[in-house]
Amino acid sequence: MALNHTNTGADQRKSWARTPALTRTTYGPLKSEYSAFGQHELAELAHDKNMLAALIRRLGGDFASERRRPGLVEKSVKNRAELSETERLQEALEAELAAIPRLQEQANKFNETDLGSKLAAQRNITHERAMFDEFDRRVQAVTDRMDSVGSNSLVEELRTQLPESAESSRREHLEAAAKSVTDAANVIETAFAAITRAIHTARTELTVSRTSWANAVEPDLQTHASTMRFLVAQGYEPDTYLKTTAALTALTLRAEERKALDLRHKSLLVDRQALLGELAVLDSEIVSDLHRAISATNAVTRGKVNVRPVPNPDRSLIRSVIETYFRTQRTQIMAAIEAEDFSVASFVQAVRGGVPALLSYGITGAQAANLVGHGEPLLREMEEHTVGLAVDVFLNVATDGVELRKLDDLSKGQRATALLLLLLGVSTTPLVIDQPEDDLDNRFVYDGIVQHLRDLKGTRQILVSTHNANVPVLGDAELVVVLESDGRRGRTAADGVGSLDEAPIRKYAEKILEGGEEAFRARRHLYGF
């Protein structure tokens, strides 16, 4: 607890109210982590259901389920990017392969003449050259895939240093687990090195083979030049024929890539379904964890505050996805997203069902058509998000009985009441509170704050800056530090550090703090002295 003191003149009580809080009193040993709340933080809490939910989660433990979600989403984003790239390659390949029927028709027309037989040897050379080009392309494609995977990042992720485990009889199990991860990193590193060597060897051998082939066909190429001149003189178009057959051969070889891309696409879709399944299970765990934290919170607030889960009203991340894809009207879509019962999974399923399925969301006409038209890129990005849960907080405003009123409908002082009760109950970390009596009447300072402070003694460290004597006196502070100020710097008052049982501290509390004498009379009544 802290008693603020200032040397600014006669009316010290008023100057007290204007003096910044400078001092704190501790309960228990100092810890490395603490929570600090002032007037601005409390105001933010009052208007942000997400922040309130985060506060409630503290009572539910470390809430590890929610911390795992970003990692899963990151994997999903990477999968989405790979799917998009694979589909782009498939689309580009199909556009190229679409030329095969036209080229085949042209080649057939040439073959109806005797040009094909006259250029059989040259056609074979063209075919063989196309084969070498295809081999080079395939090796380069694998090289590009290897570069995108990044062996170093995979190995380093496994080898990242973990904190040393404490000595225990179970240490051998942790060491065995750590060894398995290190062994996996070594195997991956060795495998990537072998693949890199294999690709290098393939490149070298392809170069040697192409050079040997070029030397072997050189005599045929000289004959080919003589044949070409003769055919041109006879009125043929040998260049056009050879270019047509070369293009046809290259595309026919490229058609084999279709199978590899299809396999990659199917594998990525399977991976995505597994990731989305993990996200769905994790989101269920997050909801269950929050429900447990809410139950624990309601138990410690003893009916004075009631917390209830509600759909998260913050849909900004989902809206931003829509805004990325839409430059046209989207009012109907945004209205559907803002609906309290909106579900990302159900919405994505409806869009995949086509325009008629969107009628139930009130999305029609051009907006429905545009939404469906954006297809999988939009839907895949949307399905990585979830609405999730936030919380509503209710305060029992009745002196006797129950009259629960939502935080949004409370006065400023009542909101502070509800939030302070939560802050005092939902964590065991040290808590720093700046002037908790602000906006509160003395009845609540006594009935609410000080009783909780007494209950928490010995279990939680609390540091409070205050002008109100009820807080340190009736809260039975173990240590009081009195500060005074010259208007620029604060300092500890003379004889201003000690317990309330010491005469100088009692004198400061009675003379400086608001309600000092009354607080001590109440303390004598409570403790019988």
Coordinates of C-alpha atoms in Angstrom, one line a residue:
M1 CA 0.0 0.0 0.0
A2 CA 1.2 3.6 -0.5
L3 CA 0.3 6.7 1.3
N4 CA 1.0 9.7 -1.0
H5 CA 2.2 12.9 0.7
T6 CA 2.9 16.3 -0.8
N7 CA 4.3 19.6 0.5
T8 CA 2.2 22.0 -1.6
G9 CA 0.3 23.9 1.0
A10 CA -2.6 23.9 3.3
D11 CA -5.1 21.8 1.6
Q12 CA -3.2 18.5 1.4
R13 CA -6.2 16.4 0.7
K14 CA -7.0 18.1 -2.6
S15 CA -3.3 18.1 -3.6
W16 CA -3.3 14.4 -2.8
A17 CA -5.9 13.7 -5.4
R18 CA -3.8 15.4 -8.0
T19 CA -0.5 13.8 -7.1
P20 CA 0.6 10.9 -9.2
A21 CA 0.8 7.6 -7.4
L22 CA 4.5 6.8 -6.6
T23 CA 4.6 4.2 -4.0
R24 CA 3.7 0.5 -3.6
T25 CA 3.4 -2.0 -0.8
T26 CA 4.1 -5.7 -1.4
Y27 CA 2.5 -8.8 -0.1
G28 CA 4.9 -11.8 -0.1
P29 CA 8.2 -12.2 -1.9
L30 CA 8.9 -10.2 -5.1
K31 CA 8.3 -12.2 -8.3
S32 CA 9.7 -11.7 -11.8
E33 CA 6.3 -11.4 -13.5
Y34 CA 3.5 -9.1 -12.4
S35 CA 0.3 -7.4 -13.7
A36 CA -0.1 -3.6 -13.6
F37 CA -3.4 -1.8 -14.1
G38 CA -4.2 1.9 -14.1
Q39 CA -7.2 3.9 -15.1
H40 CA -6.5 3.7 -18.8
E41 CA -6.0 -0.1 -18.7
L42 CA -9.3 -0.5 -16.8
A43 CA -11.1 1.7 -19.3
E44 CA -9.8 -0.5 -22.2
L45 CA -10.8 -3.7 -20.4
A46 CA -14.3 -2.3 -19.9
H47 CA -14.8 -1.9 -23.6
D48 CA -13.0 -4.9 -25.0
K49 CA -14.5 -8.4 -24.6
N50 CA -11.4 -10.0 -26.0
M51 CA -9.2 -8.4 -23.3
L52 CA -11.7 -9.5 -20.7
A53 CA -11.6 -13.1 -22.1
A54 CA -7.8 -13.0 -21.9
L55 CA -8.0 -11.9 -18.3
I56 CA -10.4 -14.7 -17.5
R57 CA -8.1 -17.2 -19.1
R58 CA -5.4 -16.5 -16.5
L59 CA -7.5 -18.3 -14.0
G60 CA -7.6 -21.3 -16.3
G61 CA -3.8 -21.9 -16.2
D62 CA -1.4 -21.2 -19.0
F63 CA -4.0 -21.8 -21.7
A64 CA -1.5 -23.7 -23.9
S65 CA -4.2 -24.6 -26.4
E66 CA -4.6 -21.1 -27.6
R67 CA -0.8 -20.6 -27.9
R68 CA -0.6 -23.6 -30.3
R69 CA -3.0 -22.0 -32.8
P70 CA -0.6 -19.6 -34.5
G71 CA 1.7 -22.4 -35.3
L72 CA -1.1 -24.4 -36.9
V73 CA -2.3 -21.4 -38.9
E74 CA 1.2 -20.8 -40.1
K75 CA 1.4 -24.3 -41.5
S76 CA -2.0 -23.8 -43.1
V77 CA -0.9 -20.5 -44.7
K78 CA 2.2 -22.3 -46.1
N79 CA 0.0 -25.1 -47.4
R80 CA -2.4 -22.6 -49.0
A81 CA 0.6 -20.9 -50.8
E82 CA 1.9 -24.3 -52.1
L83 CA -1.6 -25.2 -53.3
S84 CA -1.9 -21.9 -55.1
E85 CA 1.5 -22.3 -56.8
T86 CA 0.7 -25.9 -57.8
E87 CA -2.7 -24.8 -59.3
R88 CA -0.9 -22.0 -61.1
L89 CA 1.5 -24.5 -62.6
Q90 CA -1.3 -26.8 -63.6
E91 CA -3.2 -24.0 -65.2
A92 CA -0.1 -22.9 -67.2
L93 CA 0.7 -26.4 -68.2
E94 CA -2.8 -27.0 -69.5
A95 CA -2.7 -23.8 -71.4
E96 CA 0.5 -25.0 -73.1
L97 CA -0.8 -28.5 -73.7
A98 CA -3.9 -27.1 -75.4
A99 CA -1.8 -26.5 -78.5
I100 CA -1.2 -30.2 -79.0
P101 CA -4.3 -30.9 -81.2
R102 CA -3.4 -28.0 -83.5
L103 CA 0.2 -29.1 -83.8
Q104 CA -0.8 -32.7 -84.4
E105 CA -3.1 -31.6 -87.2
Q106 CA -0.3 -29.7 -88.9
A107 CA 2.1 -32.6 -88.5
N108 CA -0.5 -34.9 -90.1
K109 CA -0.8 -32.7 -93.1
F110 CA 3.0 -32.8 -93.6
N111 CA 3.0 -36.5 -93.2
E112 CA 0.4 -36.9 -96.0
T113 CA 3.3 -35.8 -98.3
D114 CA 6.6 -37.6 -98.5
L115 CA 8.3 -34.8 -96.5
G116 CA 8.1 -36.9 -93.3
S117 CA 10.0 -39.8 -94.8
K118 CA 12.6 -37.4 -96.3
L119 CA 13.2 -35.8 -92.9
A120 CA 13.0 -38.9 -90.7
A121 CA 16.6 -38.6 -89.6
Q122 CA 16.3 -34.9 -88.9
R123 CA 13.0 -35.5 -87.0
N124 CA 14.8 -38.1 -84.8
I125 CA 17.6 -35.6 -84.0
T126 CA 14.9 -33.0 -83.0
H127 CA 13.2 -35.5 -80.8
E128 CA 16.4 -36.5 -79.1
R129 CA 17.3 -32.8 -78.5
A130 CA 13.8 -32.3 -76.9
M131 CA 14.5 -35.3 -74.6
F132 CA 17.7 -33.7 -73.3
D133 CA 15.8 -30.4 -72.8
E134 CA 13.1 -32.2 -70.8
F135 CA 15.8 -34.0 -68.6
D136 CA 17.3 -30.6 -67.8
R137 CA 13.9 -29.1 -67.0
R138 CA 13.0 -31.9 -64.6
V139 CA 16.3 -31.6 -62.7
Q140 CA 15.8 -27.9 -62.5
A141 CA 12.3 -28.4 -61.2
V142 CA 13.5 -30.7 -58.4
T143 CA 16.2 -28.1 -57.6
D144 CA 13.6 -25.4 -57.2
R145 CA 11.5 -27.6 -55.0
M146 CA 14.5 -28.3 -52.8
D147 CA 15.3 -24.6 -52.5
S148 CA 11.7 -23.9 -51.5
V149 CA 11.7 -26.5 -48.7
G150 CA 15.0 -25.2 -47.2
S151 CA 17.0 -28.0 -45.5
N152 CA 18.7 -25.6 -43.2
S153 CA 15.5 -24.3 -41.7
L154 CA 14.1 -27.8 -41.2
V155 CA 17.3 -29.0 -39.4
E156 CA 17.7 -25.8 -37.3
E157 CA 14.1 -26.0 -36.2
L158 CA 14.8 -29.5 -34.8
R159 CA 18.2 -28.4 -33.3
T160 CA 17.0 -25.2 -31.6
Q161 CA 18.4 -25.3 -28.1
L162 CA 15.9 -26.2 -25.4
P163 CA 16.2 -25.2 -21.7
E164 CA 18.1 -27.6 -19.6
S165 CA 15.8 -29.9 -17.6
A166 CA 16.1 -30.0 -13.8
E167 CA 17.8 -33.0 -12.2
S168 CA 15.3 -35.7 -11.4
S169 CA 14.8 -39.5 -11.5
R170 CA 13.0 -39.0 -14.8
R171 CA 15.8 -37.1 -16.6
E172 CA 16.7 -40.2 -18.7
H173 CA 13.3 -40.0 -20.4
L174 CA 13.8 -36.4 -21.4
E175 CA 17.3 -37.1 -22.6
A176 CA 16.0 -40.0 -24.8
A177 CA 13.4 -37.7 -26.3
A178 CA 16.0 -35.1 -27.0
K179 CA 18.2 -37.7 -28.6
S180 CA 15.4 -38.8 -30.9
V181 CA 14.9 -35.2 -32.1
T182 CA 18.7 -34.8 -32.7
D183 CA 18.8 -38.1 -34.6
A184 CA 16.0 -36.9 -36.8
A185 CA 17.9 -33.7 -37.6
N186 CA 21.0 -35.7 -38.5
V187 CA 19.1 -38.0 -40.8
I188 CA 17.4 -35.1 -42.5
E189 CA 20.7 -33.3 -42.9
T190 CA 22.3 -36.4 -44.4
A191 CA 19.4 -37.0 -46.7
F192 CA 19.4 -33.5 -48.0
A193 CA 23.2 -33.7 -48.6
A194 CA 22.7 -36.9 -50.5
I195 CA 19.9 -35.4 -52.6
T196 CA 22.1 -32.3 -53.3
R197 CA 25.0 -34.6 -54.4
A198 CA 22.6 -36.6 -56.6
I199 CA 21.3 -33.5 -58.4
H200 CA 24.8 -32.2 -59.0
T201 CA 25.9 -35.6 -60.4
A202 CA 22.8 -35.7 -62.6
R203 CA 23.7 -32.2 -64.0
T204 CA 27.3 -33.2 -64.7
E205 CA 26.3 -36.5 -66.4
L206 CA 23.6 -34.8 -68.4
T207 CA 26.2 -32.3 -69.7
V208 CA 28.6 -35.1 -70.6
S209 CA 25.8 -37.1 -72.3
R210 CA 24.6 -34.0 -74.3
T211 CA 28.2 -33.3 -75.5
S212 CA 28.7 -36.9 -76.6
W213 CA 25.4 -36.9 -78.4
A214 CA 26.2 -33.6 -80.2
N215 CA 29.5 -35.1 -81.4
A216 CA 27.7 -38.3 -82.6
V217 CA 25.0 -36.4 -84.6
E218 CA 27.4 -34.0 -86.2
P219 CA 27.8 -36.0 -89.5
D220 CA 24.0 -36.4 -89.7
L221 CA 23.6 -32.6 -89.2
Q222 CA 25.9 -32.0 -92.2
T223 CA 23.8 -34.3 -94.3
H224 CA 20.7 -32.6 -92.8
A225 CA 21.9 -29.2 -94.2
S226 CA 22.3 -30.6 -97.7
T227 CA 18.8 -32.2 -97.5
M228 CA 17.2 -29.0 -96.4
R229 CA 18.7 -27.0 -99.3
F230 CA 17.4 -29.7 -101.7
L231 CA 13.9 -29.7 -100.3
V232 CA 13.6 -25.9 -100.3
A233 CA 14.6 -26.0 -104.0
Q234 CA 11.9 -28.6 -104.6
G235 CA 9.2 -26.2 -103.0
Y236 CA 8.9 -27.8 -99.6
E237 CA 8.8 -26.1 -96.2
P238 CA 11.1 -28.3 -94.1
D239 CA 11.8 -25.6 -91.4
T240 CA 8.1 -25.3 -90.7
Y241 CA 7.7 -29.1 -90.5
L242 CA 10.7 -29.6 -88.2
K243 CA 9.5 -26.7 -85.9
T244 CA 6.1 -28.2 -85.7
T245 CA 7.3 -31.7 -84.9
A246 CA 9.8 -30.3 -82.3
A247 CA 7.1 -28.3 -80.5
L248 CA 4.8 -31.4 -80.6
T249 CA 7.5 -33.6 -79.2
A250 CA 8.3 -31.1 -76.4
L251 CA 4.6 -30.8 -75.4
T252 CA 4.1 -34.5 -75.5
L253 CA 7.0 -34.9 -73.0
R254 CA 5.6 -32.1 -70.9
A255 CA 2.3 -34.0 -70.6
E256 CA 4.0 -36.4 -68.3
E257 CA 4.4 -33.5 -65.8
R258 CA 0.6 -33.5 -65.5
K259 CA 0.8 -36.7 -63.4
A260 CA 3.4 -35.3 -61.0
L261 CA 1.4 -32.0 -60.5
D262 CA -1.8 -33.9 -59.9
L263 CA -0.1 -36.1 -57.3
R264 CA 1.3 -33.0 -55.6
H265 CA -2.0 -31.3 -55.6
K266 CA -3.9 -34.2 -54.1
S267 CA -1.2 -34.6 -51.4
L268 CA -1.5 -30.9 -50.5
L269 CA -5.3 -31.2 -50.3
V270 CA -5.0 -34.2 -48.0
D271 CA -2.5 -32.2 -45.8
R272 CA -4.9 -29.3 -45.7
Q273 CA -7.8 -31.3 -44.6
A274 CA -5.6 -32.7 -41.8
L275 CA -4.5 -29.2 -40.8
L276 CA -8.1 -27.9 -40.8
G277 CA -9.1 -30.9 -38.7
E278 CA -6.4 -30.1 -36.2
L279 CA -7.5 -26.5 -36.1
A280 CA -11.1 -27.5 -35.4
V281 CA -10.1 -29.8 -32.6
L282 CA -7.8 -27.1 -31.2
D283 CA -10.6 -24.5 -31.4
S284 CA -12.8 -26.9 -29.4
E285 CA -10.1 -27.2 -26.8
I286 CA -9.8 -23.4 -26.6
V287 CA -13.5 -23.1 -26.1
S288 CA -13.5 -25.8 -23.4
D289 CA -10.5 -24.1 -21.6
L290 CA -12.3 -20.8 -21.6
H291 CA -15.5 -22.4 -20.2
R292 CA -13.4 -23.9 -17.4
A293 CA -11.7 -20.5 -16.7
I294 CA -15.1 -18.8 -16.6
S295 CA -16.4 -21.4 -14.1
A296 CA -13.3 -20.9 -11.9
T297 CA -13.7 -17.1 -12.1
N298 CA -17.4 -17.2 -11.1
A299 CA -16.4 -19.4 -8.2
V300 CA -13.8 -16.9 -6.8
T301 CA -16.0 -13.8 -7.3
R302 CA -18.7 -15.5 -5.2
G303 CA -21.7 -14.3 -7.1
K304 CA -20.7 -10.6 -7.0
V305 CA -19.5 -10.8 -10.6
N306 CA -20.8 -13.2 -13.2
V307 CA -18.9 -14.0 -16.4
R308 CA -20.6 -15.5 -19.5
P309 CA -19.2 -16.7 -22.8
V310 CA -20.4 -14.9 -26.0
P311 CA -19.4 -15.1 -29.6
N312 CA -16.4 -12.8 -30.2
P313 CA -17.8 -9.6 -31.6
D314 CA -14.4 -8.6 -33.2
R315 CA -14.6 -9.9 -36.8
S316 CA -11.9 -7.6 -38.1
L317 CA -9.6 -10.4 -39.3
I318 CA -12.4 -12.1 -41.2
R319 CA -13.5 -8.7 -42.7
S320 CA -9.9 -8.0 -43.8
V321 CA -9.9 -11.2 -45.8
I322 CA -13.0 -10.1 -47.7
E323 CA -11.6 -6.6 -48.2
T324 CA -8.4 -8.0 -49.7
Y325 CA -10.5 -9.7 -52.5
F326 CA -13.3 -7.3 -53.0
R327 CA -13.2 -3.8 -54.6
T328 CA -16.9 -3.9 -55.4
Q329 CA -20.0 -3.7 -53.1
R330 CA -19.8 -6.1 -50.1
T331 CA -22.3 -4.7 -47.7
Q332 CA -24.4 -7.9 -47.6
I333 CA -21.3 -10.0 -47.0
M334 CA -20.1 -7.8 -44.2
A335 CA -23.6 -7.8 -42.6
A336 CA -23.6 -11.6 -42.7
I337 CA -20.1 -11.7 -41.1
E338 CA -21.2 -9.4 -38.2
A339 CA -24.2 -11.6 -37.3
E340 CA -23.9 -12.9 -33.8
D341 CA -24.3 -16.6 -34.8
F342 CA -21.9 -16.3 -37.8
S343 CA -19.7 -19.4 -38.4
V344 CA -16.7 -19.3 -40.7
A345 CA -17.0 -23.1 -41.5
S346 CA -20.7 -22.9 -42.3
F347 CA -20.2 -19.8 -44.4
V348 CA -17.4 -21.3 -46.4
Q349 CA -19.5 -24.4 -47.0
A350 CA -22.4 -22.3 -48.2
V351 CA -20.1 -20.4 -50.7
R352 CA -18.9 -23.7 -52.1
G353 CA -22.5 -24.7 -52.6
G354 CA -23.0 -21.8 -55.0
V355 CA -25.2 -18.7 -55.2
P356 CA -28.5 -20.3 -54.1
A357 CA -26.9 -21.5 -50.8
L358 CA -26.1 -17.8 -49.9
L359 CA -29.7 -16.8 -49.8
S360 CA -29.9 -17.8 -46.1
Y361 CA -27.2 -15.3 -45.4
G362 CA -29.1 -12.5 -47.2
I363 CA -26.4 -12.4 -49.9
T364 CA -27.8 -12.1 -53.4
G365 CA -27.2 -10.8 -56.9
A366 CA -23.8 -9.5 -57.9
Q367 CA -22.3 -9.8 -54.3
A368 CA -23.2 -13.5 -54.2
A369 CA -21.9 -14.1 -57.7
N370 CA -18.6 -12.3 -56.9
L371 CA -18.2 -14.2 -53.7
V372 CA -18.6 -17.5 -55.4
G373 CA -16.4 -16.3 -58.3
H374 CA -13.4 -15.7 -56.1
G375 CA -13.4 -19.4 -55.4
E376 CA -10.9 -21.4 -53.4
P377 CA -8.2 -18.7 -52.8
L378 CA -10.7 -16.7 -50.8
L379 CA -12.3 -19.6 -49.1
R380 CA -9.0 -21.2 -48.0
E381 CA -7.9 -18.0 -46.4
M382 CA -11.2 -17.5 -44.7
E383 CA -11.2 -21.0 -43.2
E384 CA -8.0 -20.4 -41.3
H385 CA -10.0 -18.0 -39.1
T386 CA -12.6 -18.6 -36.5
V387 CA -15.1 -16.4 -34.6
G388 CA -14.2 -17.9 -31.2
L389 CA -15.5 -16.7 -27.9
A390 CA -15.2 -13.6 -25.8
V391 CA -16.9 -12.8 -22.5
D392 CA -19.6 -10.6 -21.1
V393 CA -19.2 -9.5 -17.5
F394 CA -22.2 -8.9 -15.2
L395 CA -22.1 -7.2 -11.8
N396 CA -24.6 -8.0 -9.0
V397 CA -25.7 -4.5 -8.2
A398 CA -28.3 -5.6 -5.5
T399 CA -27.4 -5.0 -1.9
D400 CA -29.4 -8.1 -1.0
G401 CA -30.4 -10.8 -3.5
V402 CA -29.4 -10.9 -7.2
E403 CA -29.6 -8.2 -9.8
L404 CA -27.1 -8.8 -12.5
R405 CA -26.3 -6.0 -14.9
K406 CA -24.1 -6.2 -18.0
L407 CA -20.8 -4.2 -17.9
D408 CA -21.9 -2.1 -20.9
D409 CA -24.9 -0.9 -18.9
L410 CA -23.1 0.0 -15.7
S411 CA -22.0 3.4 -14.4
K412 CA -18.3 4.2 -14.5
G413 CA -17.9 3.4 -10.8
Q414 CA -19.8 0.1 -11.2
R415 CA -17.6 -1.0 -14.1
A416 CA -14.5 -0.3 -12.1
T417 CA -16.1 -2.4 -9.3
A418 CA -16.6 -5.4 -11.5
L419 CA -13.2 -5.2 -13.1
L420 CA -11.3 -4.8 -9.8
L421 CA -13.1 -7.9 -8.4
L422 CA -11.9 -9.8 -11.5
L423 CA -8.4 -8.5 -11.2
L424 CA -8.2 -9.5 -7.6
G425 CA -9.5 -13.0 -8.3
V426 CA -8.2 -14.2 -11.6
S427 CA -4.5 -14.6 -11.1
T428 CA -1.8 -15.4 -8.6
T429 CA 0.9 -13.2 -10.1
P430 CA 1.9 -9.9 -8.4
L431 CA -0.6 -7.2 -9.1
V432 CA 0.0 -3.4 -9.3
I433 CA -3.0 -1.2 -8.9
D434 CA -2.9 2.6 -9.2
Q435 CA -5.6 4.3 -7.0
P436 CA -8.3 1.6 -7.0
E437 CA -10.6 3.9 -5.1
D438 CA -11.1 6.2 -8.1
D439 CA -14.7 6.2 -9.3
L440 CA -15.7 4.0 -6.3
D441 CA -17.7 5.0 -3.3
N442 CA -16.4 4.2 0.2
R443 CA -19.0 1.5 0.7
F444 CA -17.5 -0.5 -2.1
V445 CA -13.9 0.3 -1.1
Y446 CA -14.7 -1.3 2.2
D447 CA -17.2 -4.1 1.1
G448 CA -15.3 -5.0 -2.1
I449 CA -11.6 -4.2 -2.2
V450 CA -10.4 -4.3 1.3
Q451 CA -12.1 -7.7 2.1
H452 CA -10.4 -9.2 -1.0
L453 CA -7.1 -7.8 0.0
R454 CA -7.3 -9.4 3.4
D455 CA -8.4 -12.7 1.9
L456 CA -5.4 -12.7 -0.5
K457 CA -2.8 -12.0 2.1
G458 CA -0.2 -14.7 2.1
T459 CA -1.2 -16.0 -1.3
R460 CA -0.6 -13.1 -3.6
Q461 CA 1.6 -10.0 -3.8
I462 CA -0.3 -6.8 -4.3
L463 CA 1.1 -3.3 -4.7
V464 CA -1.3 -0.5 -4.3
S465 CA -1.0 3.3 -4.7
T466 CA -3.9 5.0 -2.9
H467 CA -5.3 8.2 -1.3
N468 CA -8.0 6.3 0.6
A469 CA -7.1 5.1 4.2
N470 CA -9.6 2.3 3.9
V471 CA -7.4 0.5 1.5
P472 CA -4.2 0.1 3.6
V473 CA -5.8 0.3 7.0
L474 CA -8.8 -2.0 6.6
G475 CA -6.9 -4.1 4.0
D476 CA -4.4 -4.7 6.8
A477 CA -1.3 -3.8 4.7
E478 CA 1.9 -5.4 5.9
L479 CA 4.1 -2.6 4.7
V480 CA 3.2 1.1 4.1
V481 CA 5.5 3.5 2.3
V482 CA 4.6 7.2 2.5
L483 CA 5.8 9.4 -0.3
E484 CA 6.1 13.2 -0.4
S485 CA 6.9 15.4 -3.4
D486 CA 8.3 18.8 -4.1
G487 CA 6.3 19.0 -7.4
R488 CA 9.1 17.5 -9.4
R489 CA 10.5 14.5 -7.5
G490 CA 9.0 12.0 -5.1
R491 CA 10.8 10.7 -2.1
T492 CA 10.1 8.6 1.0
A493 CA 8.7 10.7 3.9
A494 CA 10.7 10.8 7.1
D495 CA 9.7 7.8 9.3
G496 CA 7.4 6.9 6.4
V497 CA 8.2 3.2 6.0
G498 CA 6.7 0.7 8.3
S499 CA 3.6 -1.1 9.5
L500 CA 0.3 0.3 10.6
D501 CA 1.0 -0.7 14.1
E502 CA 3.8 1.9 14.3
A503 CA 2.8 5.4 15.5
P504 CA 4.4 7.5 12.8
I505 CA 2.6 5.4 10.1
R506 CA -0.7 5.7 11.9
K507 CA -0.2 9.4 12.2
Y508 CA 0.5 9.8 8.4
A509 CA -2.6 7.7 7.6
E510 CA -4.9 9.7 9.9
K511 CA -3.6 13.2 8.8
I512 CA -3.0 12.7 5.1
L513 CA -5.3 10.0 3.7
E514 CA -9.0 10.6 3.1
G515 CA -11.1 8.9 5.8
G516 CA -8.1 8.1 7.9
E517 CA -9.6 8.4 11.4
E518 CA -12.8 6.7 10.3
A519 CA -10.8 3.8 8.9
F520 CA -8.9 3.3 12.1
R521 CA -12.1 3.3 14.1
A522 CA -13.5 0.6 11.8
R523 CA -10.2 -1.3 12.2
R524 CA -10.5 -1.2 16.0
H525 CA -14.1 -2.5 15.7
L526 CA -13.1 -5.3 13.4
Y527 CA -10.1 -6.5 15.4
G528 CA -11.4 -5.6 18.9
F529 CA -8.8 -2.9 19.8

